[in-house]
Amino acid sequence: MEQQLPEVKNYISGKFTKNGHKIMDVICPSDGKVISTVPMSTMKDLDDAVKSAKEAFPLWSGIPIKERVQVFYRYKTLLEKNLKELAELTHIENGKTMDESIAEVEKSIELTEFACSLPQLVGGEILEVSSGVECRIEYKPVGVVASIAPFNFPHMVPHWTIPNAIALGNCMILKPSEQVPISANRIAEMLKEAGLPDGVFNIVNGDREIVEAICDHPGISAVSFVGSTKVAKIVYKRATSNLKRCLALGGAKNHLIVLPDAHPEMTANNVAASMSGCAGQRCMAASAMVGVGEIDIIVDKICNEAKKIVPGENLGSVISKEAKERIERYITEAENAGAKVLVDGRKTSVKGKEDGFYVGPTVIDFVTPEMAIAKEEVFGPVLAIIRAKDIDEALKIENSSEYGNAASVFTQSGGAARYIMEKASAGMIGVNIGVPVPREPFSFGGWNESKFGVCDITGKSSIEFWTLQKKTTTKWNPESKSNWMS
Ligand code: NAD
C-alpha cells in the first residue's frame, strides 16, 4: 500500500473533531504498512458525543418513522453509488479480498434496505379491550444507544445496528474496532449527505478504556457489542450492572457435520469456501468438521478445493502478525498432538507483500475433541476434521462446544438433516449450507456463549432491542361502563 489515508477522527455533532490526544497506528494487514492513525478518545470526547446525541434525540425521535426512513432510502443510494470506493477501504483496512469487500458492502445495502421497511413492521397494535376502552401499543426509541464493533467486518457489522437503531428513533454512538476504524468515518460522511441531522450519529474511537466508559456512562441507555466471547462477557456484565440493556455477541466454533451420503462436490465446495472465506475470520466460518463414518472421498475433495485457494489472490490476509502467529500455533500444536496436516498454510508468503499477514488454507484431519484446535476459536482459514462413528457421536461433539453460533449438516437424507437441525445446540443452522447466515427479514444471533442478552442483532428481532413499548389505554365516551380494570 503506497497510499497514506487521512487520519481517523472522532465524529461528534455532525463534525469531525480535531485529534489532540493519544493516537495509534492503523496497519494494512496485507502488506504490514501503516496507513493511518486512530485517536484514543477521552472521557471528554465520550461526554461530548453523549451530549450531542442527547440534544438531537427529541427532534429525531419526534419525527414520524415514515419520514425518518427517507434518510435511509437516500443513504442506500449513496452506498450503491460509492460501492467500489467503500469496498476498497474495507479491502485496505481489513485485508480481505476485493470480492469479499464488495460482498460486505452489498450486505450493508441489504441491511439498510431492511431498515427502510421498518414502518411496515412497527405499526403497533390496537384493540377495544372493554366497551369504549382501547389499548394500544407503540414502539418508542430507547434513547442514546451505543454500538461497539469488531475488526472482521468494518463495514457490515456497524450496519447491523446503525440503520435499524436510528430509523427506530434512537441516537447512536459508534465505537469501531481500533484495528479497522477507517470505514466508519466514511459512513458518517454519507449519513450526513443523506440528510441525517447532526448529533443523531456520532463516533468515538479507542479500545478497552473507551468501551468501559461507554458501559459506565449514565447518558447511554443501551449497548450493543459484537466481538470475542471474552470481551462480550465483560461488556454484558458491566453494561447490565449499570442497568443498561445490553446485547453482546461473542465468538464462535461452528461445526459442520458431514454424513457419508453428502453430495461430494457440493459439500467439498461449500466446506472449503466456508472455512477460508474472509481468511476464516467470520464468526460463521466452518472451523470444525465432524465427519461421520466413511467420508475419505469427501475429505480428498475438500483438500483439492483448498489447494485452489491462493493467498493474495482469492484469499486475503489475517488481521495482524499476532493473529498469524496464533493460528499457526494452533496448527502446530494439533500436529504435535497427533493430528494429520493434509493441506498446510503455515509459512505462507505472498510475492510483493512479504510483510503481509497471510496464512494459507489449512486442512487437518484426525483432530480429537479434546485438542485445543477442536474446542477454541482459531479465527483463521483452518479446518479441523474430527471423525465420529455415528450421528449421535457427532452431535455430542457439537453439543459439547461452549459456543453456539452456527452448525450445519451435509447430507442427502431429509430425516438425518431434520434430526440434526433439532438436536444441534446453535442459533443458526444450515442444511447443505456452509455459512448459514439468515438474510433479512430473518434475524442474526447465536446461542450459548456466542450471545449474551435477549433479542437478535438484525432483522425483526432487533426491533425489540432498540425500542420500548408504550401501552396506552383510552376512553372518550362518558357512557362507556366502568369496571375495576378501566
Ligand atoms: P474483540 O473482542 O477483541 O474486540 C471487539 C471490540 O471490543 C473492539 O471494538 C475492541 O476495541 C473492544 N475491546 C477489546 N478488548 C476489550 C476489553 N478488554 N474491554 C473492553 N473492550 C475491548 O474482537 P475482535 O478481535 O475485534 O473480533 C473478532 C471476534 O469477534 C471473534 O471472536 C469473532 O467470532 C467475533 N465476532 C462475532 C460475531 C457474532 O455475530 N457473534 C460477529 C463478528 C465477530
Short mmCIF file of C-alpha atoms and ligand atoms in Angstrom, two decimals:
data_model
loop_
_atom_site.label_atom_id
_atom_site.label_comp_id
_atom_site.label_asym_id
_atom_site.label_seq_id
_atom_site.Cartn_x
_atom_site.Cartn_y
_atom_site.Cartn_z
CA MET A 1 0.00 0.00 0.00
CA GLU A 2 1.64 3.18 -1.17
CA GLN A 3 -1.23 5.43 -0.28
CA GLN A 4 -1.48 7.05 3.15
CA LEU A 5 -5.13 7.51 4.10
CA PRO A 6 -6.39 10.52 6.07
CA GLU A 7 -6.18 10.24 9.84
CA VAL A 8 -9.27 8.77 11.50
CA LYS A 9 -11.24 11.21 13.65
CA ASN A 10 -14.00 11.25 16.20
CA TYR A 11 -17.32 12.46 14.81
CA ILE A 12 -19.46 14.49 17.16
CA SER A 13 -22.43 16.79 16.46
CA GLY A 14 -22.01 16.35 12.71
CA LYS A 15 -18.32 17.37 12.73
CA PHE A 16 -15.04 15.54 12.61
CA THR A 17 -13.15 16.75 15.65
CA LYS A 18 -9.52 17.70 15.82
CA ASN A 19 -7.35 14.99 17.32
CA GLY A 20 -5.47 16.41 20.26
CA HIS A 21 -4.63 13.27 22.20
CA LYS A 22 -3.03 9.86 22.04
CA ILE A 23 -3.14 8.15 18.65
CA MET A 24 -2.48 4.62 17.44
CA ASP A 25 -1.25 3.43 14.05
CA VAL A 26 -3.64 1.67 11.70
CA ILE A 27 -1.85 -1.11 9.85
CA CYS A 28 -2.80 -2.53 6.45
CA PRO A 29 -2.78 -6.31 7.15
CA SER A 30 -1.99 -7.31 3.58
CA ASP A 31 1.37 -5.51 3.50
CA GLY A 32 2.07 -4.59 7.12
CA LYS A 33 2.37 -0.85 6.36
CA VAL A 34 0.98 1.99 8.45
CA ILE A 35 -1.92 3.52 6.51
CA SER A 36 -3.48 5.91 9.02
CA THR A 37 -3.79 6.77 12.69
CA VAL A 38 -6.74 6.49 15.05
CA PRO A 39 -7.31 8.65 18.15
CA MET A 40 -7.83 7.08 21.54
CA SER A 41 -10.92 9.03 22.57
CA THR A 42 -11.03 10.54 26.03
CA MET A 43 -13.83 10.65 28.58
CA LYS A 44 -14.43 14.24 27.49
CA ASP A 45 -14.92 13.05 23.88
CA LEU A 46 -17.45 10.50 25.07
CA ASP A 47 -19.24 13.10 27.19
CA ASP A 48 -19.41 15.38 24.15
CA ALA A 49 -20.74 12.57 21.96
CA VAL A 50 -23.41 11.66 24.53
CA LYS A 51 -24.37 15.33 24.94
CA SER A 52 -24.70 15.75 21.18
CA ALA A 53 -26.82 12.58 20.89
CA LYS A 54 -29.00 13.67 23.82
CA GLU A 55 -29.61 17.06 22.27
CA ALA A 56 -30.52 15.53 18.91
CA PHE A 57 -32.86 12.94 20.44
CA PRO A 58 -36.07 14.99 20.99
CA LEU A 59 -36.12 16.24 17.40
CA TRP A 60 -35.14 12.96 15.76
CA SER A 61 -37.40 10.71 17.84
CA GLY A 62 -40.28 13.12 17.28
CA ILE A 63 -40.15 12.72 13.50
CA PRO A 64 -42.57 10.03 12.28
CA ILE A 65 -40.78 6.84 11.25
CA LYS A 66 -42.04 7.08 7.66
CA GLU A 67 -40.09 10.32 7.39
CA ARG A 68 -37.06 9.09 9.34
CA VAL A 69 -36.55 6.20 6.92
CA GLN A 70 -36.34 8.61 3.98
CA VAL A 71 -32.77 9.30 5.17
CA PHE A 72 -32.00 5.62 4.74
CA TYR A 73 -33.54 5.44 1.26
CA ARG A 74 -31.11 8.24 0.28
CA TYR A 75 -28.27 6.60 2.23
CA LYS A 76 -28.82 3.30 0.42
CA THR A 77 -28.44 5.11 -2.90
CA LEU A 78 -25.14 6.57 -1.66
CA LEU A 79 -23.90 3.12 -0.64
CA GLU A 80 -24.76 1.85 -4.11
CA LYS A 81 -23.14 4.82 -5.83
CA ASN A 82 -19.93 4.55 -3.78
CA LEU A 83 -19.82 0.76 -3.56
CA LYS A 84 -16.43 0.31 -5.19
CA GLU A 85 -14.72 3.06 -3.17
CA LEU A 86 -16.23 1.75 0.09
CA ALA A 87 -15.15 -1.79 -0.75
CA GLU A 88 -11.59 -0.51 -1.42
CA LEU A 89 -11.47 0.98 2.09
CA THR A 90 -12.61 -2.31 3.64
CA HIS A 91 -10.13 -4.21 1.49
CA ILE A 92 -7.26 -1.96 2.60
CA GLU A 93 -8.01 -1.74 6.30
CA ASN A 94 -9.13 -5.34 6.87
CA GLY A 95 -7.06 -7.27 4.32
CA LYS A 96 -9.95 -9.28 2.88
CA THR A 97 -10.13 -9.69 -0.91
CA MET A 98 -11.79 -7.10 -3.11
CA ASP A 99 -14.62 -9.55 -3.98
CA GLU A 100 -15.26 -10.17 -0.26
CA SER A 101 -15.18 -6.43 0.39
CA ILE A 102 -17.74 -5.80 -2.34
CA ALA A 103 -19.95 -8.53 -0.84
CA GLU A 104 -19.59 -6.88 2.57
CA VAL A 105 -20.81 -3.51 1.30
CA GLU A 106 -23.62 -5.23 -0.59
CA LYS A 107 -24.70 -6.74 2.72
CA SER A 108 -24.67 -3.25 4.26
CA ILE A 109 -27.03 -2.22 1.46
CA GLU A 110 -29.35 -5.12 2.26
CA LEU A 111 -29.33 -4.17 5.95
CA THR A 112 -30.19 -0.57 5.05
CA GLU A 113 -32.98 -1.80 2.77
CA PHE A 114 -34.45 -3.71 5.72
CA ALA A 115 -34.45 -0.54 7.85
CA CYS A 116 -36.45 1.18 5.11
CA SER A 117 -39.15 -1.48 5.62
CA LEU A 118 -39.44 -0.80 9.37
CA PRO A 119 -42.56 1.39 9.09
CA GLN A 120 -44.34 -1.74 7.80
CA LEU A 121 -43.21 -3.70 10.88
CA VAL A 122 -43.74 -1.29 13.77
CA GLY A 123 -47.35 -0.35 13.19
CA GLY A 124 -48.17 -1.21 16.78
CA GLU A 125 -51.41 -2.79 17.93
CA ILE A 126 -54.81 -1.52 18.97
CA LEU A 127 -57.74 -3.40 20.50
CA GLU A 128 -61.03 -2.46 22.14
CA VAL A 129 -60.48 -4.27 25.44
CA SER A 130 -63.82 -3.42 27.01
CA SER A 131 -66.76 -1.39 25.81
CA GLY A 132 -65.44 2.00 24.60
CA VAL A 133 -61.98 1.35 26.03
CA GLU A 134 -58.99 0.89 23.76
CA CYS A 135 -55.48 -0.34 24.47
CA ARG A 136 -52.71 0.45 22.05
CA ILE A 137 -49.03 -0.38 21.84
CA GLU A 138 -46.48 1.89 20.18
CA TYR A 139 -42.77 1.31 19.70
CA LYS A 140 -40.70 4.15 21.12
CA PRO A 141 -36.93 4.55 20.82
CA VAL A 142 -34.75 3.73 23.81
CA GLY A 143 -32.74 6.99 23.66
CA VAL A 144 -28.97 7.31 23.31
CA VAL A 145 -27.52 3.94 22.35
CA ALA A 146 -24.01 2.65 21.68
CA SER A 147 -22.69 0.15 19.17
CA ILE A 148 -19.28 -1.46 19.65
CA ALA A 149 -17.82 -3.30 16.65
CA PRO A 150 -15.11 -5.93 15.95
CA PHE A 151 -12.39 -5.91 13.27
CA ASN A 152 -13.66 -8.59 10.91
CA PHE A 153 -16.42 -6.65 9.12
CA PRO A 154 -15.53 -2.92 9.28
CA HIS A 155 -18.47 -2.02 7.06
CA MET A 156 -21.16 -4.66 7.61
CA VAL A 157 -21.17 -5.06 11.39
CA PRO A 158 -21.75 -1.31 12.01
CA HIS A 159 -24.68 -1.70 9.59
CA TRP A 160 -26.13 -4.47 11.76
CA THR A 161 -27.01 -1.69 14.18
CA ILE A 162 -26.88 1.78 12.58
CA PRO A 163 -29.86 1.68 10.17
CA ASN A 164 -32.30 -0.16 12.46
CA ALA A 165 -31.43 1.66 15.69
CA ILE A 166 -31.51 5.10 14.07
CA ALA A 167 -34.56 4.50 11.86
CA LEU A 168 -36.39 3.43 15.03
CA GLY A 169 -35.65 6.88 16.50
CA ASN A 170 -32.53 6.32 18.61
CA CYS A 171 -29.39 8.47 18.55
CA MET A 172 -26.18 6.47 18.34
CA ILE A 173 -22.55 6.46 19.36
CA LEU A 174 -20.47 4.01 17.31
CA LYS A 175 -17.16 2.69 18.59
CA PRO A 176 -15.48 0.91 15.66
CA SER A 177 -12.62 -1.53 16.12
CA GLU A 178 -9.37 0.38 16.57
CA GLN A 179 -7.83 -2.09 14.10
CA VAL A 180 -10.23 -1.08 11.29
CA PRO A 181 -11.59 2.38 12.14
CA ILE A 182 -11.42 3.96 8.67
CA SER A 183 -14.72 2.87 7.07
CA ALA A 184 -16.72 4.33 9.97
CA ASN A 185 -15.61 7.90 9.13
CA ARG A 186 -16.87 7.42 5.57
CA ILE A 187 -20.18 6.06 6.92
CA ALA A 188 -20.57 9.27 8.95
CA GLU A 189 -19.97 11.42 5.87
CA MET A 190 -22.58 9.55 3.87
CA LEU A 191 -25.19 9.64 6.64
CA LYS A 192 -24.76 13.41 6.75
CA GLU A 193 -25.00 13.64 2.97
CA ALA A 194 -28.21 11.58 3.15
CA GLY A 195 -29.69 14.24 5.45
CA LEU A 196 -29.30 12.74 8.92
CA PRO A 197 -29.47 15.61 11.42
CA ASP A 198 -26.25 16.40 13.32
CA GLY A 199 -25.88 14.58 16.62
CA VAL A 200 -28.02 11.57 15.67
CA PHE A 201 -24.90 9.59 14.75
CA ASN A 202 -21.54 10.03 16.49
CA ILE A 203 -18.24 8.17 16.57
CA VAL A 204 -15.72 7.74 19.36
CA ASN A 205 -12.56 5.69 18.90
CA GLY A 206 -10.24 3.65 21.05
CA ASP A 207 -10.05 0.31 22.76
CA ARG A 208 -10.72 -1.12 26.20
CA GLU A 209 -10.82 2.16 28.11
CA ILE A 210 -13.45 3.82 25.95
CA VAL A 211 -15.57 0.64 25.82
CA GLU A 212 -15.58 0.52 29.62
CA ALA A 213 -16.53 4.20 29.72
CA ILE A 214 -19.43 3.51 27.35
CA CYS A 215 -20.65 0.72 29.65
CA ASP A 216 -20.46 3.11 32.62
CA HIS A 217 -21.84 6.31 31.05
CA PRO A 218 -25.15 7.30 32.66
CA GLY A 219 -26.34 9.02 29.48
CA ILE A 220 -26.30 5.82 27.41
CA SER A 221 -29.37 3.58 27.71
CA ALA A 222 -28.47 0.57 25.56
CA VAL A 223 -25.23 -1.05 24.44
CA SER A 224 -24.79 -3.48 21.59
CA PHE A 225 -21.50 -5.30 21.24
CA VAL A 226 -20.02 -7.66 18.65
CA GLY A 227 -16.63 -9.26 19.29
CA SER A 228 -14.95 -12.08 21.17
CA THR A 229 -16.71 -14.00 23.96
CA LYS A 230 -14.14 -12.86 26.50
CA VAL A 231 -14.95 -9.20 25.88
CA ALA A 232 -18.68 -9.84 25.28
CA LYS A 233 -18.89 -11.17 28.85
CA ILE A 234 -17.07 -8.13 30.25
CA VAL A 235 -19.28 -5.71 28.32
CA TYR A 236 -22.53 -7.54 29.12
CA LYS A 237 -21.76 -7.71 32.84
CA ARG A 238 -20.57 -4.13 33.06
CA ALA A 239 -23.37 -2.56 30.99
CA THR A 240 -26.15 -4.51 32.71
CA SER A 241 -24.69 -3.86 36.17
CA ASN A 242 -25.10 -0.19 35.26
CA LEU A 243 -28.76 -1.01 34.49
CA LYS A 244 -28.47 -0.63 30.72
CA ARG A 245 -29.98 -3.06 28.29
CA CYS A 246 -27.24 -4.94 26.50
CA LEU A 247 -26.93 -7.37 23.63
CA ALA A 248 -23.42 -8.78 23.33
CA LEU A 249 -22.48 -11.16 20.54
CA GLY A 250 -19.39 -13.25 21.14
CA GLY A 251 -17.10 -15.68 19.37
CA ALA A 252 -17.86 -18.99 17.74
CA LYS A 253 -16.77 -22.51 16.95
CA ASN A 254 -19.04 -23.70 14.17
CA HIS A 255 -19.39 -27.40 13.42
CA LEU A 256 -20.22 -28.87 10.04
CA ILE A 257 -21.50 -32.42 10.36
CA VAL A 258 -20.79 -34.30 7.14
CA LEU A 259 -22.60 -37.59 6.59
CA PRO A 260 -21.31 -40.27 4.17
CA ASP A 261 -24.27 -39.71 1.79
CA ALA A 262 -23.47 -35.99 1.36
CA HIS A 263 -23.12 -34.80 -2.22
CA PRO A 264 -19.30 -34.89 -2.56
CA GLU A 265 -18.70 -31.92 -4.87
CA MET A 266 -21.31 -29.65 -3.30
CA THR A 267 -20.04 -30.48 0.19
CA ALA A 268 -16.36 -30.02 -0.66
CA ASN A 269 -17.04 -26.74 -2.37
CA ASN A 270 -19.15 -25.33 0.48
CA VAL A 271 -16.90 -26.54 3.28
CA ALA A 272 -13.75 -25.14 1.67
CA ALA A 273 -15.46 -21.79 0.95
CA SER A 274 -16.84 -21.60 4.48
CA MET A 275 -13.53 -22.26 6.24
CA SER A 276 -11.48 -19.93 4.03
CA GLY A 277 -13.82 -17.01 3.21
CA CYS A 278 -12.56 -13.74 4.75
CA ALA A 279 -9.47 -15.78 5.70
CA GLY A 280 -11.57 -17.74 8.18
CA GLN A 281 -12.25 -14.57 10.15
CA ARG A 282 -16.03 -14.89 10.11
CA CYS A 283 -17.99 -15.74 13.20
CA MET A 284 -19.98 -18.04 10.87
CA ALA A 285 -16.94 -19.79 9.39
CA ALA A 286 -16.73 -23.58 9.37
CA SER A 287 -14.00 -24.26 11.83
CA ALA A 288 -14.58 -27.87 12.87
CA MET A 289 -15.92 -30.51 10.53
CA VAL A 290 -17.27 -33.68 12.08
CA GLY A 291 -17.08 -36.46 9.52
CA VAL A 292 -19.43 -39.35 10.21
CA GLY A 293 -18.36 -42.83 9.03
CA GLU A 294 -16.64 -43.31 5.68
CA ILE A 295 -16.01 -39.84 4.23
CA ASP A 296 -12.48 -40.14 2.79
CA ILE A 297 -13.64 -39.26 -0.74
CA ILE A 298 -15.19 -36.04 0.56
CA VAL A 299 -12.06 -35.19 2.57
CA ASP A 300 -9.94 -35.65 -0.59
CA LYS A 301 -12.22 -33.33 -2.50
CA ILE A 302 -12.08 -30.72 0.29
CA CYS A 303 -8.27 -30.82 0.10
CA ASN A 304 -8.42 -30.36 -3.68
CA GLU A 305 -10.71 -27.35 -3.25
CA ALA A 306 -8.45 -25.93 -0.52
CA LYS A 307 -5.43 -26.18 -2.82
CA LYS A 308 -7.24 -23.95 -5.36
CA ILE A 309 -7.34 -21.14 -2.79
CA VAL A 310 -4.37 -18.86 -3.38
CA PRO A 311 -3.20 -16.37 -0.74
CA GLY A 312 -3.05 -12.86 -2.14
CA GLU A 313 -5.48 -13.82 -4.94
CA ASN A 314 -8.69 -15.41 -3.67
CA LEU A 315 -7.56 -15.49 -0.03
CA GLY A 316 -6.94 -12.31 1.95
CA SER A 317 -4.64 -11.78 4.89
CA VAL A 318 -5.48 -12.21 8.55
CA ILE A 319 -5.68 -9.09 10.67
CA SER A 320 -2.28 -8.95 12.38
CA LYS A 321 1.08 -10.55 13.00
CA GLU A 322 -0.24 -11.80 16.36
CA ALA A 323 -3.25 -13.41 14.66
CA LYS A 324 -0.98 -15.17 12.12
CA GLU A 325 1.24 -16.48 14.91
CA ARG A 326 -1.74 -17.62 16.98
CA ILE A 327 -3.31 -19.51 14.05
CA GLU A 328 -0.01 -21.20 13.15
CA ARG A 329 0.48 -22.16 16.78
CA TYR A 330 -2.89 -23.96 16.84
CA ILE A 331 -1.90 -25.94 13.71
CA THR A 332 1.49 -26.93 15.12
CA GLU A 333 0.03 -27.93 18.48
CA ALA A 334 -2.57 -30.14 16.78
CA GLU A 335 0.13 -31.73 14.62
CA ASN A 336 2.31 -32.38 17.67
CA ALA A 337 -0.67 -33.98 19.39
CA GLY A 338 -1.12 -36.48 16.54
CA ALA A 339 -3.43 -34.78 14.02
CA LYS A 340 -2.52 -35.02 10.33
CA VAL A 341 -1.98 -31.78 8.39
CA LEU A 342 -3.29 -32.54 4.89
CA VAL A 343 -3.03 -29.03 3.49
CA ASP A 344 -0.56 -26.75 5.26
CA GLY A 345 -0.94 -22.97 5.23
CA ARG A 346 1.89 -22.20 7.61
CA LYS A 347 4.85 -20.11 6.43
CA THR A 348 2.81 -18.59 3.64
CA SER A 349 4.26 -15.56 1.94
CA VAL A 350 2.83 -13.53 -0.93
CA LYS A 351 5.24 -12.17 -3.53
CA GLY A 352 5.49 -8.40 -3.29
CA LYS A 353 3.62 -8.47 0.06
CA GLU A 354 6.18 -10.29 2.15
CA ASP A 355 5.30 -8.20 5.22
CA GLY A 356 1.59 -9.05 4.97
CA PHE A 357 -0.07 -11.38 7.47
CA TYR A 358 -1.03 -14.37 5.34
CA VAL A 359 -1.96 -17.87 6.41
CA GLY A 360 -2.72 -20.32 3.62
CA PRO A 361 -5.74 -22.64 3.60
CA THR A 362 -5.16 -25.49 6.04
CA VAL A 363 -6.93 -28.82 6.42
CA ILE A 364 -6.12 -31.02 9.42
CA ASP A 365 -7.55 -34.50 9.76
CA PHE A 366 -7.86 -36.81 12.75
CA VAL A 367 -8.22 -33.99 15.23
CA THR A 368 -9.64 -35.29 18.51
CA PRO A 369 -12.34 -33.47 20.50
CA GLU A 370 -10.05 -32.65 23.43
CA MET A 371 -7.43 -30.81 21.31
CA ALA A 372 -7.44 -27.02 21.62
CA ILE A 373 -7.97 -26.65 17.86
CA ALA A 374 -11.20 -28.65 18.20
CA LYS A 375 -12.59 -26.53 21.04
CA GLU A 376 -11.25 -22.99 20.74
CA GLU A 377 -11.91 -20.26 18.21
CA VAL A 378 -8.95 -20.25 15.79
CA PHE A 379 -10.26 -17.45 13.54
CA GLY A 380 -8.14 -18.34 10.52
CA PRO A 381 -8.51 -20.35 7.28
CA VAL A 382 -8.18 -23.66 9.07
CA LEU A 383 -10.48 -26.69 9.00
CA ALA A 384 -10.11 -29.23 11.81
CA ILE A 385 -11.66 -32.57 10.86
CA ILE A 386 -12.87 -34.75 13.72
CA ARG A 387 -14.02 -38.30 12.93
CA ALA A 388 -17.20 -39.72 14.52
CA LYS A 389 -18.72 -43.19 14.21
CA ASP A 390 -22.35 -42.08 14.02
CA ILE A 391 -24.67 -39.07 14.08
CA ASP A 392 -25.17 -39.14 17.85
CA GLU A 393 -21.44 -39.06 18.48
CA ALA A 394 -21.16 -36.13 16.03
CA LEU A 395 -23.94 -34.31 17.85
CA LYS A 396 -22.27 -34.97 21.20
CA ILE A 397 -19.15 -33.24 19.89
CA GLU A 398 -21.19 -30.31 18.55
CA ASN A 399 -23.25 -30.04 21.72
CA SER A 400 -20.17 -30.00 23.95
CA SER A 401 -18.96 -26.71 22.47
CA GLU A 402 -19.34 -23.75 24.78
CA TYR A 403 -20.24 -21.64 21.74
CA GLY A 404 -23.42 -21.90 19.68
CA ASN A 405 -23.38 -19.54 16.73
CA ALA A 406 -23.89 -21.88 13.79
CA ALA A 407 -23.97 -25.58 12.90
CA SER A 408 -24.51 -27.22 9.54
CA VAL A 409 -25.25 -30.69 8.24
CA PHE A 410 -24.33 -32.03 4.82
CA THR A 411 -26.45 -34.95 3.70
CA GLN A 412 -29.00 -36.02 1.09
CA SER A 413 -31.25 -37.54 3.75
CA GLY A 414 -34.12 -35.33 4.91
CA GLY A 415 -34.62 -37.44 8.02
CA ALA A 416 -30.99 -37.18 9.13
CA ALA A 417 -30.95 -33.45 8.40
CA ARG A 418 -34.13 -32.94 10.41
CA TYR A 419 -32.67 -34.86 13.37
CA ILE A 420 -29.52 -32.72 13.38
CA MET A 421 -31.50 -29.49 12.89
CA GLU A 422 -33.43 -30.43 16.01
CA LYS A 423 -30.52 -31.55 18.20
CA ALA A 424 -27.69 -29.12 17.31
CA SER A 425 -27.11 -26.53 20.01
CA ALA A 426 -26.69 -23.40 17.90
CA GLY A 427 -28.75 -20.36 16.95
CA MET A 428 -28.24 -20.64 13.20
CA ILE A 429 -28.46 -23.99 11.42
CA GLY A 430 -27.55 -24.85 7.84
CA VAL A 431 -28.56 -27.81 5.72
CA ASN A 432 -26.05 -28.22 2.88
CA ILE A 433 -25.04 -24.58 3.52
CA GLY A 434 -21.56 -23.73 4.74
CA VAL A 435 -22.34 -20.25 6.07
CA PRO A 436 -25.96 -20.29 7.30
CA VAL A 437 -26.42 -16.54 7.78
CA PRO A 438 -30.13 -15.75 7.94
CA ARG A 439 -30.88 -12.94 5.49
CA GLU A 440 -33.28 -10.10 6.19
CA PRO A 441 -36.01 -10.05 7.44
CA PHE A 442 -34.72 -13.02 9.47
CA SER A 443 -32.54 -12.20 12.44
CA PHE A 444 -28.90 -12.95 13.17
CA GLY A 445 -27.87 -14.32 16.54
CA GLY A 446 -26.32 -17.35 18.16
CA TRP A 447 -26.85 -19.26 21.39
CA ASN A 448 -24.79 -20.24 24.43
CA GLU A 449 -21.52 -18.26 24.77
CA SER A 450 -21.95 -16.79 21.30
CA LYS A 451 -24.58 -14.34 22.53
CA PHE A 452 -25.50 -12.70 25.81
CA GLY A 453 -28.82 -10.95 26.21
CA VAL A 454 -32.22 -11.35 24.62
CA CYS A 455 -33.22 -10.48 21.02
CA ASP A 456 -31.05 -10.85 17.93
CA ILE A 457 -28.99 -8.08 16.42
CA THR A 458 -30.55 -7.80 12.96
CA GLY A 459 -33.91 -8.34 11.30
CA LYS A 460 -37.28 -8.36 13.03
CA SER A 461 -35.92 -9.49 16.40
CA SER A 462 -33.74 -6.38 16.70
CA ILE A 463 -36.84 -4.16 16.86
CA GLU A 464 -37.49 -5.22 20.43
CA PHE A 465 -33.92 -4.44 21.47
CA TRP A 466 -33.97 -0.92 20.02
CA THR A 467 -37.44 0.05 21.28
CA LEU A 468 -39.58 0.42 24.35
CA GLN A 469 -43.22 -0.50 24.13
CA LYS A 470 -45.63 2.20 25.26
CA LYS A 471 -49.01 0.81 26.30
CA THR A 472 -51.82 3.37 26.32
CA THR A 473 -55.40 2.82 27.47
CA THR A 474 -58.02 5.37 26.34
CA LYS A 475 -61.70 6.06 26.96
CA TRP A 476 -63.53 9.04 25.49
CA ASN A 477 -67.23 8.27 25.86
CA PRO A 478 -68.81 9.03 29.25
CA GLU A 479 -71.46 6.38 28.55
CA SER A 480 -68.79 3.67 28.50
CA LYS A 481 -69.27 1.48 31.51
CA SER A 482 -66.50 1.43 34.05
CA ASN A 483 -65.27 -1.72 35.74
CA TRP A 484 -62.42 -2.41 38.14
CA MET A 485 -59.90 -2.55 35.28
CA SER A 486 -60.76 0.55 33.30
P1 NAD B 1 -12.57 -8.15 20.37
O1 NAD B 1 -13.47 -8.73 21.38
O2 NAD B 1 -11.11 -8.21 20.62
O3 NAD B 1 -12.92 -6.61 20.14
C1 NAD B 1 -14.23 -6.18 19.90
C2 NAD B 1 -14.39 -4.75 20.41
O4 NAD B 1 -14.12 -4.72 21.80
C3 NAD B 1 -13.42 -3.78 19.75
O5 NAD B 1 -14.11 -2.60 19.45
C4 NAD B 1 -12.35 -3.56 20.82
O6 NAD B 1 -11.81 -2.26 20.80
C5 NAD B 1 -13.09 -3.80 22.12
N1 NAD B 1 -12.26 -4.42 23.17
C6 NAD B 1 -11.19 -5.24 23.00
N2 NAD B 1 -10.73 -5.67 24.20
C7 NAD B 1 -11.52 -5.10 25.14
C8 NAD B 1 -11.58 -5.17 26.57
N3 NAD B 1 -10.72 -5.89 27.26
N4 NAD B 1 -12.54 -4.48 27.20
C9 NAD B 1 -13.44 -3.75 26.52
N5 NAD B 1 -13.44 -3.64 25.16
C10 NAD B 1 -12.50 -4.31 24.48
O7 NAD B 1 -12.94 -8.86 18.98
P2 NAD B 1 -12.21 -8.70 17.58
O8 NAD B 1 -10.89 -9.41 17.65
O9 NAD B 1 -12.24 -7.31 17.11
O10 NAD B 1 -13.21 -9.51 16.63
C11 NAD B 1 -13.15 -10.90 16.45
C12 NAD B 1 -14.12 -11.61 17.37
O11 NAD B 1 -15.44 -11.13 17.12
C13 NAD B 1 -14.19 -13.11 17.12
O12 NAD B 1 -14.25 -13.75 18.35
C14 NAD B 1 -15.47 -13.28 16.34
O13 NAD B 1 -16.07 -14.56 16.45
C15 NAD B 1 -16.33 -12.24 16.97
N6 NAD B 1 -17.44 -11.87 16.13
C16 NAD B 1 -18.66 -12.36 16.48
C17 NAD B 1 -19.76 -12.10 15.71
C18 NAD B 1 -21.09 -12.68 16.07
O14 NAD B 1 -22.05 -12.38 15.38
N7 NAD B 1 -21.23 -13.46 17.11
C19 NAD B 1 -19.64 -11.32 14.54
C20 NAD B 1 -18.37 -10.81 14.22
C21 NAD B 1 -17.28 -11.10 15.03
#
